[in-house]
Coordinates of C-alpha atoms and ligand atoms in Angstrom, one line a residue:
M1 CA 11.6 8.0 32.1
T2 CA 11.2 9.5 35.5
S3 CA 7.6 10.1 36.7
G4 CA 6.2 13.4 35.8
A5 CA 8.5 13.9 32.7
P6 CA 6.5 13.6 29.5
S7 CA 7.6 10.8 27.2
R8 CA 9.3 11.7 23.9
A9 CA 6.2 10.7 21.9
S10 CA 3.8 12.7 24.1
L11 CA 5.9 15.9 24.0
P12 CA 3.8 18.5 22.1
G13 CA 6.9 20.5 21.2
T14 CA 10.2 21.8 22.6
R15 CA 10.4 22.9 26.3
P16 CA 13.6 24.7 27.1
A17 CA 14.6 24.6 30.8
G18 CA 12.3 26.9 32.7
A19 CA 9.5 27.0 30.1
A20 CA 6.3 25.7 31.5
D21 CA 4.0 26.1 28.6
E22 CA 3.9 26.8 24.8
A23 CA 4.0 30.6 25.1
S24 CA 7.0 30.6 27.4
A25 CA 8.8 27.9 25.3
S26 CA 8.5 30.1 22.2
R27 CA 9.7 33.1 24.2
H28 CA 12.8 31.2 25.6
V29 CA 13.6 30.0 22.1
R30 CA 13.3 33.4 20.4
E31 CA 15.4 35.0 23.1
M32 CA 18.0 32.3 23.0
F33 CA 18.5 32.5 19.2
S34 CA 18.5 36.3 19.3
R35 CA 21.3 36.2 21.8
I36 CA 23.5 33.7 19.9
A37 CA 22.9 35.3 16.4
P38 CA 26.2 37.1 16.2
R39 CA 28.2 33.9 16.6
Y40 CA 25.6 31.5 15.1
D41 CA 27.3 30.9 11.7
L42 CA 30.8 30.6 13.1
L43 CA 29.7 28.0 15.7
N44 CA 27.6 26.0 13.1
H45 CA 30.6 25.6 10.9
L46 CA 33.0 25.0 13.8
L47 CA 30.9 22.4 15.6
S48 CA 29.8 20.5 12.6
L49 CA 33.2 20.7 10.8
R50 CA 31.3 22.5 8.0
F51 CA 29.0 19.6 7.4
D52 CA 26.1 22.1 7.9
V53 CA 27.0 23.8 4.7
T54 CA 27.0 20.4 2.8
W55 CA 23.6 19.4 4.4
R56 CA 21.8 22.6 3.3
K57 CA 23.3 22.4 -0.3
R58 CA 22.3 18.8 -0.4
L59 CA 18.7 19.6 0.6
A60 CA 18.6 22.3 -2.1
R61 CA 20.0 20.0 -4.8
R62 CA 17.4 17.3 -3.8
F63 CA 14.6 19.7 -4.8
R64 CA 16.4 20.8 -8.0
P65 CA 13.6 19.6 -10.5
L66 CA 11.0 21.4 -8.4
L67 CA 13.0 24.5 -8.1
A68 CA 13.5 24.6 -11.8
R69 CA 9.8 25.1 -12.4
P70 CA 9.0 28.6 -13.6
D71 CA 7.0 30.6 -11.1
I72 CA 7.9 28.4 -8.1
H73 CA 7.1 29.8 -4.6
V74 CA 9.2 28.6 -1.8
L75 CA 9.1 29.3 2.0
D76 CA 12.2 28.6 4.1
L77 CA 11.0 28.6 7.7
C78 CA 13.1 29.2 10.8
C79 CA 15.6 30.4 8.3
G80 CA 18.0 31.9 10.9
T81 CA 20.9 33.7 9.1
G82 CA 19.5 32.6 5.7
D83 CA 22.0 29.9 4.5
L84 CA 19.4 27.4 3.3
T85 CA 17.3 30.2 1.8
L86 CA 20.2 31.4 -0.2
S87 CA 21.1 27.8 -1.3
L88 CA 17.6 27.4 -2.6
A89 CA 17.7 30.7 -4.3
A90 CA 20.9 29.7 -6.0
E91 CA 19.3 26.6 -7.4
I92 CA 16.3 28.6 -8.7
R93 CA 18.7 31.1 -10.3
A94 CA 20.8 28.3 -11.9
A95 CA 17.8 26.5 -13.2
S96 CA 16.1 29.4 -14.9
P97 CA 17.8 32.8 -14.5
A98 CA 14.7 34.7 -15.8
S99 CA 12.4 32.8 -13.4
P100 CA 9.7 34.9 -11.8
G101 CA 9.7 32.5 -8.8
S102 CA 10.0 33.8 -5.3
I103 CA 11.5 32.7 -2.0
F104 CA 10.7 33.9 1.5
G105 CA 12.8 33.2 4.5
G106 CA 10.9 33.5 7.7
D107 CA 12.1 33.5 11.3
F108 CA 10.9 35.0 14.6
A109 CA 14.3 36.1 15.9
H110 CA 15.0 39.6 14.5
P111 CA 18.9 39.5 14.9
M112 CA 19.0 36.4 12.8
L113 CA 17.1 38.1 10.0
V114 CA 19.4 41.2 10.1
R115 CA 22.3 38.8 9.2
A116 CA 20.2 37.0 6.6
R117 CA 19.4 40.3 4.8
E118 CA 23.1 41.3 4.9
K119 CA 24.0 38.1 3.2
A120 CA 21.3 38.4 0.6
N121 CA 22.4 41.9 -0.2
R122 CA 26.0 40.7 -0.6
A123 CA 24.8 37.8 -2.9
G124 CA 22.9 40.1 -5.2
R125 CA 19.2 40.0 -5.9
R126 CA 18.8 38.2 -9.2
V127 CA 16.2 35.8 -7.6
P128 CA 13.7 37.7 -5.5
V129 CA 14.5 36.7 -1.8
D130 CA 12.6 38.3 1.0
F131 CA 13.2 37.8 4.6
L132 CA 10.4 38.5 7.1
E133 CA 9.7 38.2 10.7
A134 CA 7.2 35.3 11.1
D135 CA 6.2 32.8 13.7
A136 CA 6.0 29.3 12.2
L137 CA 3.0 28.6 14.3
A138 CA 1.0 31.5 13.0
L139 CA 2.2 32.2 9.4
P140 CA 1.2 35.5 7.8
F141 CA 0.3 33.8 4.5
A142 CA -2.9 32.9 2.7
D143 CA -3.9 29.2 2.4
Q144 CA -2.2 27.4 -0.5
S145 CA 0.6 29.9 -1.1
F146 CA 3.7 27.8 -1.6
D147 CA 5.0 24.9 -3.7
L148 CA 7.8 24.0 -1.2
I149 CA 8.3 24.6 2.5
T150 CA 11.7 23.9 3.9
T151 CA 13.1 24.1 7.5
A152 CA 16.6 23.2 8.5
F153 CA 17.3 22.6 12.2
G154 CA 14.3 24.8 13.1
F155 CA 11.3 22.4 13.4
R156 CA 12.7 20.8 16.6
N157 CA 12.5 24.2 18.3
L158 CA 8.8 24.7 17.7
A159 CA 6.6 24.8 20.9
N160 CA 4.0 22.6 19.2
Y161 CA 5.0 20.2 16.4
S162 CA 1.4 19.3 15.4
A163 CA 0.4 23.0 15.3
G164 CA 3.5 23.7 13.1
L165 CA 2.7 20.8 10.7
A166 CA -1.0 22.0 10.5
E167 CA 0.2 25.5 9.6
F168 CA 2.7 24.2 7.0
H169 CA -0.1 22.1 5.5
R170 CA -2.5 25.1 5.3
V171 CA -0.1 27.3 3.4
L172 CA 1.2 24.6 1.0
R173 CA -0.6 24.2 -2.3
P174 CA -2.1 20.7 -3.1
G175 CA 0.8 18.6 -4.3
G176 CA 3.4 20.9 -2.6
W177 CA 6.3 19.5 -0.7
L178 CA 7.5 19.9 2.9
A179 CA 11.2 19.2 3.8
I180 CA 12.4 19.1 7.4
L181 CA 16.1 18.7 8.0
E182 CA 16.8 17.8 11.6
F183 CA 19.4 16.2 13.9
T184 CA 18.8 12.6 14.9
E185 CA 20.7 10.2 17.0
P186 CA 22.9 7.7 15.1
E187 CA 21.7 4.1 15.0
N188 CA 25.1 2.4 15.0
A189 CA 26.0 1.7 18.6
L190 CA 29.8 2.4 18.4
F191 CA 29.5 5.6 16.3
G192 CA 26.5 6.5 18.5
R193 CA 28.6 6.3 21.7
A194 CA 31.5 8.5 20.2
Y195 CA 29.0 11.0 18.8
S196 CA 27.0 11.2 22.0
F197 CA 30.2 11.9 24.0
Y198 CA 31.0 14.8 21.5
F199 CA 27.4 16.0 21.4
H200 CA 26.7 16.0 25.1
N201 CA 30.2 16.9 26.5
V202 CA 32.4 18.7 24.0
L203 CA 29.9 20.6 22.0
P204 CA 28.1 22.4 25.0
R205 CA 31.4 23.5 26.4
L206 CA 32.9 24.8 23.1
G207 CA 29.5 26.3 22.1
G208 CA 29.1 28.0 25.5
I209 CA 32.6 29.5 25.5
V210 CA 32.5 30.8 21.9
S211 CA 28.8 32.0 22.0
G212 CA 28.8 33.2 25.6
S213 CA 25.5 31.3 26.1
K214 CA 26.1 28.0 27.8
Q215 CA 22.4 27.5 28.0
A216 CA 21.9 27.5 24.1
Y217 CA 24.5 24.8 23.6
T218 CA 23.2 22.7 26.5
Y219 CA 19.7 23.0 25.1
L220 CA 20.8 21.7 21.7
P221 CA 21.7 18.1 22.7
G222 CA 18.8 18.0 25.1
S223 CA 16.3 19.1 22.5
V224 CA 17.6 16.5 20.0
A225 CA 17.3 13.7 22.6
R226 CA 13.7 14.7 23.2
F227 CA 12.8 15.2 19.6
P228 CA 10.6 12.5 17.9
K229 CA 12.6 9.8 16.1
P230 CA 12.2 9.7 12.3
A231 CA 9.4 7.1 12.5
E232 CA 7.5 9.2 15.1
L233 CA 7.9 12.3 13.1
A234 CA 6.7 10.4 10.0
S235 CA 3.5 9.4 11.9
L236 CA 2.9 13.0 13.0
M237 CA 3.3 14.2 9.4
K238 CA 0.8 11.6 8.2
Q239 CA -1.7 12.5 11.0
S240 CA -1.3 16.2 9.8
G241 CA -2.5 15.2 6.3
F242 CA 0.9 14.7 4.6
V243 CA 1.3 11.8 2.1
E244 CA 4.4 10.2 0.4
V245 CA 6.1 10.7 3.8
D246 CA 9.7 9.6 3.9
A247 CA 13.0 10.0 5.8
E248 CA 16.6 9.7 4.7
R249 CA 19.4 9.6 7.3
W250 CA 22.6 11.3 6.3
T251 CA 26.2 11.4 7.6
G252 CA 26.0 8.2 9.8
G253 CA 22.5 9.1 10.9
I254 CA 23.3 12.3 12.7
V255 CA 20.8 14.2 10.6
A256 CA 17.7 13.2 8.7
L257 CA 15.8 14.7 5.8
H258 CA 12.0 14.3 6.4
T259 CA 9.8 14.8 3.3
G260 CA 6.1 14.8 2.7
R261 CA 3.6 16.0 0.2
R262 CA 0.3 17.9 0.7
Ligands
SAM1 C1 19.0 26.2 14.8 S1 18.4 27.6 14.0 C2 18.4 27.1 12.3 C3 18.5 28.3 11.4 C4 18.8 27.9 9.9 N1 17.6 27.3 9.4 C5 20.0 27.1 9.7 O1 19.9 26.1 8.9 O2 21.0 27.4 10.3 C6 16.7 27.7 14.5 C7 16.0 28.9 14.1 O3 14.6 28.7 14.2 C8 13.9 29.9 14.6 N2 12.7 29.5 15.2 C9 12.4 28.7 16.2 N3 11.0 28.6 16.5 C10 10.5 29.4 15.6 C11 9.1 29.8 15.3 N4 8.1 29.4 16.1 N5 8.9 30.7 14.3 C12 9.9 31.2 13.5 N6 11.2 30.9 13.7 C13 11.5 30.0 14.8 C14 15.0 30.5 15.6 O4 14.8 31.8 15.8 C15 16.3 30.1 14.9 O5 16.7 31.2 14.1

């Protein structure tokens, strides 16, 4: 680590290039995701060879018993175009079609939410899904409102990870679950080298060309490299009051599902 650059463990949150503090980091992130929203789904599917679809469905399936409870209240944060929100809603609907449960998808990039709402309308409204503009670091919900909070590929983009975890803890009910799905770096050296070449060289070029925002797809591998490793995130979660903290690596260790309970 060069002098002056904060170590991975001491980073309070994401810092896109040019962002000196938390407020400007949040602004950069919101503007970046707003810009790429029109091509976001296409690029996700293309760059991950559609593994992104599998990962979100797997997360939703993992919480099937919880989602089957009548009157479950779920918050999917940093929901983007709503794919995980709708996978969770599908599980709720399949488990108990007459469930009065509810699910909110929250994101602070308006153009993402426009697409999420369009998808929800196309999918029908048998499970109440609501999308709202919300900053994960200052949630517009009362204490102890939710049984499950999920966030897929969003947590890494928060300007302050501890503040985010404190906010999730506040709005979770006692016994409620937090599930964070994030990219990680593979542990296997050989696979790690091949993946790193793809992630740092091919993906930024392809992503830049298709989205028109080279910055967004250069930011992605950089932010993953700076993001706490699963063990570091586990300690942050414990420091924030979560218990039963665990992490599962999926797909050769390129993503991990981090779970914890309030
Ligand atoms: C990589 S996308 C993930 C979207 C979606 N969860 C998915 O699985 O595709 C990250 C999303 O997090 C949102 N985001 C980042 N920081 C946020 C914050 N502080 N509050 C709310 N949303 C945030 C961005 O606007 C963006 O839509």
